[in-house]
Amino acid sequence: MKFCKRTDLAVIALILALAGVFYTLHSARQKETAAFAEIYYYNTLVETVALTTGEERTFSVKEAPNVLFRLYKDGAICFFSSDCPDKICVNTGLLSEVGQMAACLPNGLVLKIVSLAADELGADIAIG
Amino acid sequence: MKKRMLAFAALLLMGLLHACEKPQQKFETEFIDLFDTVSQVVGYAADYKEFSKFTKKLHEALLEYHKLYDIYNSYEEVNNLKTINDSAGKSPVKVDKRIVELIIFSKKIHSQTNGLVNIALGPVLKIWHDFRTLAAENPKEAAVPEIALLKQANEYTNIEDVLVDEAASTVFLRYEGMALDVGAIAKGYALERVCEAFEHAGYKSILINLGGNVRAIGAGQNDKPFRVGIKNPLGGKFLNIIAVRDRSLVSSGGYERYYMFNGRRYHHIIDPNTLCPSDYFEAVSVLCRDSALADALSTAIFIMDYESGLALINSLEGVEALWVLHSGEIKYSKGFKAFIVN
């Protein structure tokens, strides 16, 4: 007895092809890991900054005009200056990797690096 | 034959559908009102409602510890560490058992680290805190405290003079001028106690960072360990990404809370022997199950030389560490590298 007919083979080939397409699309989606910086003011997202534009600029958010952020050409970002008493936010330095975060507690600001797509190679959280 | 083929096709389609099934989603949130630091929570849940229900409970639990262990602020109807400090040399203070337990744990750690982690070092730490604040507010006024002033304060830092009556649930600082400062222990201790409670309640996939103290409840999506990046204190990419499942990872370093004077950095981790900022390393990280222990050990090995730190780490089961030297060289305890995934 033959295991299967030619049409059966065609059906199997079609299903495997479909599986391949699904897998490729899924993998492509996983690899979209362009990073963004998100700026929160007391837990409300007030600014999203693309880190891959290659531009260099200093800016603030309207909720805390006395705090300056600086974006660098290489995609790093930081608290550049602040009127807070301890300057821990500025001392935290440059952030560039998904999972990194800095905060200016007296001004209610959190700056964090996120990836808008699933990033299986990045960090969930960063310390140090 | 057709039936067999149909069954085969159905199985394949089921597999495809399973692969495309919507997974538990990843959510994140931050708290900025706990322990004078920023906290971050990452978790997997079916929807945001489920996640926010959890984070609300988590925040409430941590806020209770925050109020109890606060040395700067008073709260209505709460006897906290500030109450104990304010009553130094006067009278014992009746406190919540979570304060008594913290102090008993701290005394044990003090003994285990030959006095390097000392919650009674408050008078010395306060001087450095005041100098740091002054320098941050006005860098031109930056200065270093006189050693005589530090030594005078150090007269009131004997942990044996922190008297705990467990049965009565009271704490008494024997002399006026004494002060508790639990900065090296409290975050990790509170986080461990809270995470234990959530583990018992059945939570399985949460990662919390309480100001550099990371604790994982369970693992991440698809039961893969969470990934925790350790920042390079000298700049650049992560030093390592560490796989963390049901464990704690804590870093200590002098790269955020510091001030500059005469071209030198004066950070907040004070060596009780010199009464000055420790200068052995840029940063250290400790990996183990218990967040309270990891927190205390990260301070301890930051203020001892590498050989002594390694000996301490090796003497403890299930504890690993890494050290970042000023040169940028990284040293690891024997089993640490097994957790590196980058």
Coordinates of C-alpha atoms in Angstrom, one line a residue:
Chain A
M1 CA 0.0 0.0 0.0
K2 CA 1.3 3.4 -0.9
F3 CA 1.7 5.8 2.1
C4 CA 0.1 8.7 0.3
K5 CA -0.9 10.0 -3.1
R6 CA 0.6 12.9 -5.0
T7 CA -2.2 15.2 -4.0
D8 CA -1.6 14.4 -0.3
L9 CA 2.1 15.4 -0.8
A10 CA 0.9 18.6 -2.3
V11 CA -1.2 19.3 0.7
I12 CA 1.7 18.6 3.0
A13 CA 4.0 20.8 1.0
L14 CA 1.4 23.6 1.1
I15 CA 1.0 23.4 4.9
L16 CA 4.8 23.3 5.4
A17 CA 5.1 26.4 3.1
L18 CA 2.5 28.2 5.2
A19 CA 4.3 27.2 8.3
G20 CA 7.5 28.6 6.8
V21 CA 5.8 31.9 6.0
F22 CA 4.4 32.2 9.5
Y23 CA 7.8 31.4 11.1
T24 CA 9.6 34.0 8.9
L25 CA 7.0 36.7 9.7
H26 CA 7.2 35.9 13.4
S27 CA 11.0 36.0 13.4
A28 CA 11.1 39.3 11.5
R29 CA 8.8 40.8 14.1
Q30 CA 11.1 39.6 16.9
K31 CA 14.1 41.3 15.3
E32 CA 12.5 44.7 15.1
T33 CA 14.3 46.0 18.1
A34 CA 14.8 49.7 17.4
A35 CA 15.0 51.5 20.7
F36 CA 13.2 54.5 22.0
A37 CA 13.5 56.6 25.0
E38 CA 10.3 57.2 27.0
I39 CA 10.0 60.1 29.4
Y40 CA 7.4 59.8 32.2
Y41 CA 6.2 62.6 34.5
Y42 CA 4.7 61.1 37.6
N43 CA 3.9 57.8 35.8
T44 CA 2.4 59.5 32.7
L45 CA 4.2 59.1 29.4
V46 CA 4.9 62.7 28.2
E47 CA 7.5 62.2 25.5
T48 CA 8.8 59.4 23.2
V49 CA 12.2 59.9 21.6
A50 CA 13.5 57.9 18.7
L51 CA 17.1 57.1 19.3
T52 CA 18.2 56.1 15.8
T53 CA 17.7 59.4 14.0
G54 CA 21.3 60.4 14.3
E55 CA 20.4 63.9 15.5
E56 CA 22.0 65.6 18.5
R57 CA 19.9 68.0 20.6
T58 CA 19.1 69.2 24.1
F59 CA 15.5 69.5 25.1
S60 CA 13.1 69.6 28.0
V61 CA 9.5 68.5 28.6
K62 CA 6.9 71.2 29.4
E63 CA 6.0 69.5 32.7
A64 CA 9.5 70.1 34.0
P65 CA 11.2 72.9 32.1
N66 CA 14.2 73.1 34.5
V67 CA 15.3 69.6 33.6
L68 CA 17.3 69.2 30.4
F69 CA 17.7 66.0 28.4
R70 CA 20.4 65.5 25.8
L71 CA 20.2 63.1 22.9
Y72 CA 23.4 62.2 21.1
K73 CA 24.1 61.1 17.5
D74 CA 25.0 57.6 18.6
G75 CA 21.6 57.1 20.1
A76 CA 22.5 57.6 23.7
I77 CA 20.4 59.9 25.9
C78 CA 20.8 61.3 29.4
F79 CA 19.6 63.8 32.0
F80 CA 21.9 66.7 31.0
S81 CA 21.1 69.1 33.8
S82 CA 18.5 69.5 36.6
D83 CA 17.5 71.9 39.3
C84 CA 17.1 69.0 41.8
P85 CA 19.2 69.0 45.0
D86 CA 21.1 65.7 44.6
K87 CA 21.8 65.5 40.9
I88 CA 21.6 61.7 41.0
C89 CA 19.7 61.8 37.6
V90 CA 22.6 63.6 35.9
N91 CA 25.2 61.4 37.6
T92 CA 23.5 58.3 36.2
G93 CA 25.0 59.2 32.9
L94 CA 24.2 57.9 29.4
L95 CA 21.5 55.4 28.7
S96 CA 21.5 53.5 25.4
E97 CA 20.4 49.9 26.0
V98 CA 17.0 48.5 26.3
G99 CA 16.1 48.1 30.0
Q100 CA 18.2 51.0 31.3
M101 CA 16.5 53.7 33.3
A102 CA 17.3 56.9 35.2
A103 CA 15.1 59.1 37.4
C104 CA 14.9 62.6 38.8
L105 CA 12.7 61.9 41.8
P106 CA 12.3 65.5 43.0
N107 CA 11.0 66.5 39.6
G108 CA 8.9 63.3 39.1
L109 CA 10.7 62.3 35.9
V110 CA 11.7 58.8 34.7
L111 CA 13.7 58.3 31.5
K112 CA 13.9 54.7 30.2
I113 CA 15.0 52.9 27.1
V114 CA 12.4 50.6 25.5
S115 CA 12.0 48.6 22.4
L116 CA 8.6 48.7 20.8
A117 CA 8.9 45.1 19.6
A118 CA 9.7 42.0 21.5
D119 CA 13.4 41.9 22.2
E120 CA 14.6 38.5 23.2
L121 CA 18.2 39.6 23.3
G122 CA 17.8 42.7 25.4
A123 CA 17.5 43.1 29.1
D124 CA 14.2 43.1 31.0
I125 CA 15.7 45.4 33.6
A126 CA 19.1 47.0 34.1
I127 CA 21.0 47.7 37.3
G128 CA 24.2 49.4 38.3
Chain B
M1 CA -5.7 7.1 3.8
K2 CA -7.6 10.4 3.5
K3 CA -8.6 10.2 7.1
R4 CA -4.9 9.9 8.1
M5 CA -4.0 12.8 5.9
L6 CA -6.8 14.9 7.3
A7 CA -5.6 14.1 10.9
F8 CA -2.0 15.0 9.9
A9 CA -3.2 18.3 8.4
A10 CA -5.3 19.1 11.5
L11 CA -2.4 18.5 13.8
L12 CA -0.2 20.8 11.7
L13 CA -2.8 23.5 11.7
M14 CA -3.2 23.1 15.5
G15 CA 0.5 23.6 15.8
L16 CA 0.4 26.7 13.7
L17 CA -2.5 28.1 15.6
H18 CA -0.7 27.4 18.9
A19 CA 2.4 29.2 17.6
C20 CA 0.3 32.2 16.7
E21 CA -1.7 32.1 20.0
K22 CA -1.6 35.4 21.8
P23 CA 1.0 35.0 24.6
Q24 CA 0.8 36.6 28.0
Q25 CA 1.7 40.2 27.5
K26 CA 4.7 41.9 29.1
F27 CA 3.9 45.0 31.1
E28 CA 6.1 47.5 33.0
T29 CA 5.5 50.2 35.6
E30 CA 7.6 52.4 37.9
F31 CA 7.2 53.8 41.4
I32 CA 9.0 56.9 42.4
D33 CA 7.8 57.2 46.0
L34 CA 9.6 54.3 47.7
F35 CA 12.9 54.2 49.6
D36 CA 14.1 57.5 48.0
T37 CA 14.7 55.7 44.7
V38 CA 13.0 54.6 41.6
S39 CA 11.5 51.1 41.4
Q40 CA 10.6 49.2 38.3
V41 CA 8.3 46.3 37.9
V42 CA 8.2 44.0 34.9
G43 CA 5.6 41.2 34.7
Y44 CA 3.6 39.0 32.4
A45 CA -0.1 39.0 32.6
A46 CA -3.2 38.3 30.4
D47 CA -4.0 42.1 30.3
Y48 CA -3.1 45.4 31.8
K49 CA -6.0 45.2 34.3
E50 CA -4.5 42.0 35.8
F51 CA -1.0 43.5 35.9
S52 CA -2.1 46.8 37.5
K53 CA -4.1 44.9 40.2
F54 CA -0.9 43.2 41.1
T55 CA 1.3 46.3 41.1
K56 CA -1.3 48.1 43.3
K57 CA -0.9 45.4 45.9
L58 CA 2.9 45.4 45.5
H59 CA 3.1 49.1 45.9
E60 CA 0.9 49.0 49.1
A61 CA 3.1 46.3 50.6
L62 CA 6.4 48.1 49.8
L63 CA 5.0 51.4 51.0
E64 CA 4.3 50.0 54.5
Y65 CA 8.0 48.9 54.7
H66 CA 9.1 52.3 53.3
K67 CA 7.3 54.1 56.1
L68 CA 8.6 51.8 58.8
Y69 CA 12.2 52.0 57.7
D70 CA 12.2 55.8 56.9
I71 CA 14.8 57.7 58.9
Y72 CA 13.9 61.2 57.5
N73 CA 10.1 61.4 57.8
S74 CA 7.4 60.8 60.4
Y75 CA 4.0 59.3 59.6
E76 CA 0.8 59.5 61.5
E77 CA 0.3 56.6 63.9
V78 CA 3.6 54.9 62.8
N79 CA 6.6 54.4 65.1
N80 CA 9.4 54.1 62.5
L81 CA 13.2 54.3 62.5
K82 CA 13.0 58.1 62.7
T83 CA 11.0 57.7 66.0
I84 CA 13.8 55.4 67.3
N85 CA 16.5 57.9 66.3
D86 CA 14.6 60.8 67.8
S87 CA 14.3 58.8 71.1
A88 CA 18.0 57.9 71.3
G89 CA 19.3 58.0 74.9
K90 CA 15.7 58.8 76.1
S91 CA 13.4 55.8 76.0
P92 CA 12.7 52.5 74.2
V93 CA 10.2 52.8 71.3
K94 CA 7.5 50.2 70.7
V95 CA 7.7 49.3 67.0
D96 CA 6.2 47.0 64.5
K97 CA 7.8 43.5 64.5
R98 CA 9.1 44.2 60.9
I99 CA 11.5 46.7 62.4
V100 CA 12.5 44.3 65.2
E101 CA 13.2 41.6 62.6
L102 CA 15.2 44.0 60.4
I103 CA 17.4 45.0 63.3
I104 CA 18.0 41.4 64.4
F105 CA 18.9 40.5 60.8
S106 CA 21.2 43.5 60.6
K107 CA 23.0 42.5 63.8
K108 CA 23.6 39.0 62.3
I109 CA 25.0 40.6 59.1
H110 CA 27.2 42.9 61.2
S111 CA 28.7 39.9 62.8
Q112 CA 29.0 38.0 59.5
T113 CA 30.9 40.9 57.8
N114 CA 33.2 41.7 60.8
G115 CA 31.4 45.0 61.3
L116 CA 31.6 46.3 57.7
V117 CA 27.8 46.5 57.4
N118 CA 26.7 48.5 60.4
I119 CA 23.2 50.0 60.7
A120 CA 24.4 52.0 63.7
L121 CA 26.8 54.0 61.6
G122 CA 24.1 56.7 61.2
P123 CA 26.0 59.6 62.8
V124 CA 28.9 59.2 60.4
L125 CA 26.7 58.7 57.4
K126 CA 24.7 61.8 58.2
I127 CA 27.9 64.0 58.1
W128 CA 28.7 62.6 54.6
H129 CA 25.1 63.0 53.5
D130 CA 25.1 66.7 54.6
F131 CA 28.4 67.4 52.8
R132 CA 27.1 65.6 49.6
T133 CA 23.9 67.6 49.6
L134 CA 25.7 70.9 50.2
A135 CA 28.1 70.1 47.3
A136 CA 25.2 69.1 44.9
E137 CA 23.4 72.3 45.7
N138 CA 26.5 74.5 45.4
P139 CA 29.5 72.8 43.9
K140 CA 31.7 75.8 44.8
E141 CA 31.0 75.0 48.5
A142 CA 32.1 71.4 48.2
A143 CA 34.4 70.1 50.9
V144 CA 35.4 67.0 52.8
P145 CA 34.5 66.6 56.5
E146 CA 37.4 66.8 59.0
I147 CA 38.5 63.4 60.2
A148 CA 38.1 64.6 63.8
L149 CA 34.4 65.3 63.2
L150 CA 33.9 61.9 61.8
K151 CA 35.8 60.2 64.7
Q152 CA 33.7 62.1 67.2
A153 CA 30.5 60.9 65.4
N154 CA 32.0 57.4 65.4
E155 CA 31.9 57.3 69.2
Y156 CA 28.2 56.6 68.9
T157 CA 28.2 53.8 66.3
N158 CA 28.5 50.6 68.5
I159 CA 25.8 48.2 67.3
E160 CA 25.9 46.6 70.8
D161 CA 24.2 49.8 72.0
V162 CA 21.2 49.1 69.8
L163 CA 19.0 47.3 72.3
V164 CA 16.2 45.1 71.1
D165 CA 13.6 43.6 73.3
E166 CA 12.0 41.1 71.0
A167 CA 9.2 40.1 73.5
A168 CA 8.2 43.7 74.1
S169 CA 8.8 44.6 70.5
T170 CA 10.9 47.7 71.5
V171 CA 14.1 49.2 70.3
F172 CA 16.3 51.5 72.3
L173 CA 19.5 53.4 71.3
R174 CA 21.4 53.6 74.5
Y175 CA 23.0 57.0 74.0
E176 CA 21.8 60.3 72.7
G177 CA 23.7 61.0 69.5
M178 CA 23.2 57.5 68.1
A179 CA 21.2 57.0 64.9
L180 CA 20.2 54.1 62.7
D181 CA 20.8 54.2 59.0
V182 CA 19.6 51.1 57.1
G183 CA 20.5 52.2 53.6
A184 CA 22.7 49.2 53.1
I185 CA 20.1 46.6 54.0
A186 CA 16.5 47.9 54.1
K187 CA 15.6 47.9 50.4
G188 CA 16.8 44.3 50.0
Y189 CA 15.2 43.2 53.2
A190 CA 11.8 44.8 52.4
L191 CA 11.9 43.4 48.9
E192 CA 12.6 39.9 50.0
R193 CA 9.8 39.9 52.6
V194 CA 7.3 41.3 50.1
C195 CA 8.3 38.9 47.3
E196 CA 8.1 35.9 49.7
A197 CA 4.5 36.9 50.4
F198 CA 3.6 37.2 46.7
E199 CA 5.3 33.8 46.0
H200 CA 3.1 32.2 48.7
A201 CA 0.1 33.9 47.1
G202 CA 0.9 32.1 43.8
Y203 CA 2.5 34.8 41.7
K204 CA 4.9 33.3 39.1
S205 CA 6.3 35.8 36.7
I206 CA 7.4 39.1 38.2
L207 CA 10.7 41.0 38.1
I208 CA 11.2 43.9 40.5
N209 CA 14.0 46.4 40.7
L210 CA 14.0 48.5 43.9
G211 CA 16.8 50.9 43.4
G212 CA 19.4 48.5 42.2
N213 CA 18.0 45.5 44.2
V214 CA 16.5 43.1 41.6
R215 CA 14.4 40.2 42.7
A216 CA 12.7 37.7 40.4
I217 CA 9.5 35.8 41.3
G218 CA 9.6 32.8 38.9
A219 CA 10.7 33.4 35.4
G220 CA 9.7 35.4 32.3
Q221 CA 7.7 34.4 29.2
N222 CA 7.7 30.7 28.2
D223 CA 9.4 30.0 31.5
K224 CA 12.7 31.5 30.3
P225 CA 14.7 33.3 33.0
F226 CA 14.4 37.0 33.2
R227 CA 17.3 38.9 31.7
V228 CA 19.0 41.6 33.9
G229 CA 21.6 43.9 32.4
I230 CA 24.5 45.0 34.6
K231 CA 25.5 48.5 33.6
N232 CA 29.2 49.2 33.0
P233 CA 30.1 51.9 35.6
L234 CA 32.8 53.1 33.2
G235 CA 30.3 53.6 30.4
G236 CA 29.4 51.7 27.2
K237 CA 27.4 48.6 26.8
F238 CA 26.2 46.3 29.6
L239 CA 29.0 44.4 31.4
N240 CA 26.8 41.3 31.3
I241 CA 23.3 40.2 30.9
I242 CA 22.4 37.7 33.7
A243 CA 19.7 35.0 33.6
V244 CA 17.6 35.4 36.8
R245 CA 15.0 33.0 38.0
D246 CA 13.7 33.0 41.6
R247 CA 16.9 34.9 42.5
S248 CA 18.2 38.3 43.5
L249 CA 20.9 40.4 41.9
V250 CA 22.1 43.5 43.6
S251 CA 24.7 46.0 42.6
S252 CA 26.6 48.6 44.7
G253 CA 28.8 51.3 43.4
G254 CA 29.8 54.9 43.9
Y255 CA 28.8 56.2 40.5
E256 CA 25.4 57.8 41.2
R257 CA 25.3 59.2 44.7
Y258 CA 28.5 61.2 44.8
Y259 CA 30.1 64.7 44.7
M260 CA 33.4 66.0 43.3
F261 CA 36.0 67.8 45.3
N262 CA 39.5 68.6 44.1
G263 CA 39.0 66.3 41.1
R264 CA 38.2 63.3 43.3
R265 CA 34.8 61.5 43.6
Y266 CA 33.3 61.2 47.1
H267 CA 30.5 58.6 47.0
H268 CA 28.0 57.4 49.6
I269 CA 29.4 53.9 50.6
I270 CA 31.5 54.6 53.7
D271 CA 34.1 52.2 55.1
P272 CA 33.5 52.0 58.9
N273 CA 37.3 51.5 59.4
T274 CA 38.4 54.7 57.6
L275 CA 35.1 56.6 58.0
C276 CA 35.6 57.6 54.3
P277 CA 34.3 56.4 51.0
S278 CA 35.6 53.0 50.1
D279 CA 38.0 53.0 47.1
Y280 CA 38.6 49.4 46.2
F281 CA 36.2 49.1 43.2
E282 CA 34.0 50.9 40.7
A283 CA 31.1 48.5 41.4
V284 CA 30.2 45.1 42.6
S285 CA 27.2 42.8 42.1
V286 CA 26.0 39.9 44.2
L287 CA 23.7 37.1 43.0
C288 CA 21.8 34.8 45.4
R289 CA 18.4 33.7 46.4
D290 CA 17.7 36.1 49.2
S291 CA 17.5 39.8 48.3
A292 CA 18.2 40.9 51.9
L293 CA 21.5 39.0 52.0
A294 CA 22.4 40.1 48.5
D295 CA 21.9 43.8 49.5
A296 CA 24.0 43.5 52.6
L297 CA 26.8 41.5 50.9
S298 CA 27.0 43.9 48.0
T299 CA 27.9 46.7 50.5
A300 CA 30.2 44.4 52.4
I301 CA 32.3 43.3 49.5
F302 CA 32.5 46.8 48.1
I303 CA 34.3 47.9 51.2
M304 CA 36.8 45.0 51.5
D305 CA 39.6 44.0 49.2
Y306 CA 39.0 41.4 46.5
E307 CA 40.6 38.5 48.3
S308 CA 38.6 39.0 51.5
G309 CA 35.4 39.6 49.5
L310 CA 36.0 36.4 47.5
A311 CA 36.6 34.4 50.7
L312 CA 33.4 35.7 52.2
I313 CA 31.4 34.9 49.0
N314 CA 33.0 31.4 48.8
S315 CA 32.1 30.8 52.4
L316 CA 28.4 31.1 51.6
E317 CA 26.3 28.6 49.8
G318 CA 24.5 29.7 46.6
V319 CA 26.1 33.1 46.5
E320 CA 28.1 34.5 43.5
A321 CA 29.6 37.9 42.9
L322 CA 31.4 40.1 40.3
W323 CA 33.8 43.0 41.0
V324 CA 34.6 45.9 38.6
L325 CA 38.0 47.2 39.2
H326 CA 39.0 50.8 38.5
S327 CA 41.0 49.6 35.5
G328 CA 37.9 48.1 34.0
E329 CA 39.0 44.5 34.7
I330 CA 36.2 42.3 35.9
K331 CA 36.7 39.5 38.4
Y332 CA 34.1 36.8 39.0
S333 CA 33.4 34.3 41.8
K334 CA 33.7 30.7 40.6
G335 CA 30.0 30.1 39.6
F336 CA 29.0 33.5 38.4
K337 CA 29.7 33.0 34.7
A338 CA 27.2 30.2 34.5
F339 CA 24.5 32.8 34.8
I340 CA 25.8 35.1 32.0
V341 CA 23.7 34.9 28.9
N342 CA 25.0 37.6 26.6

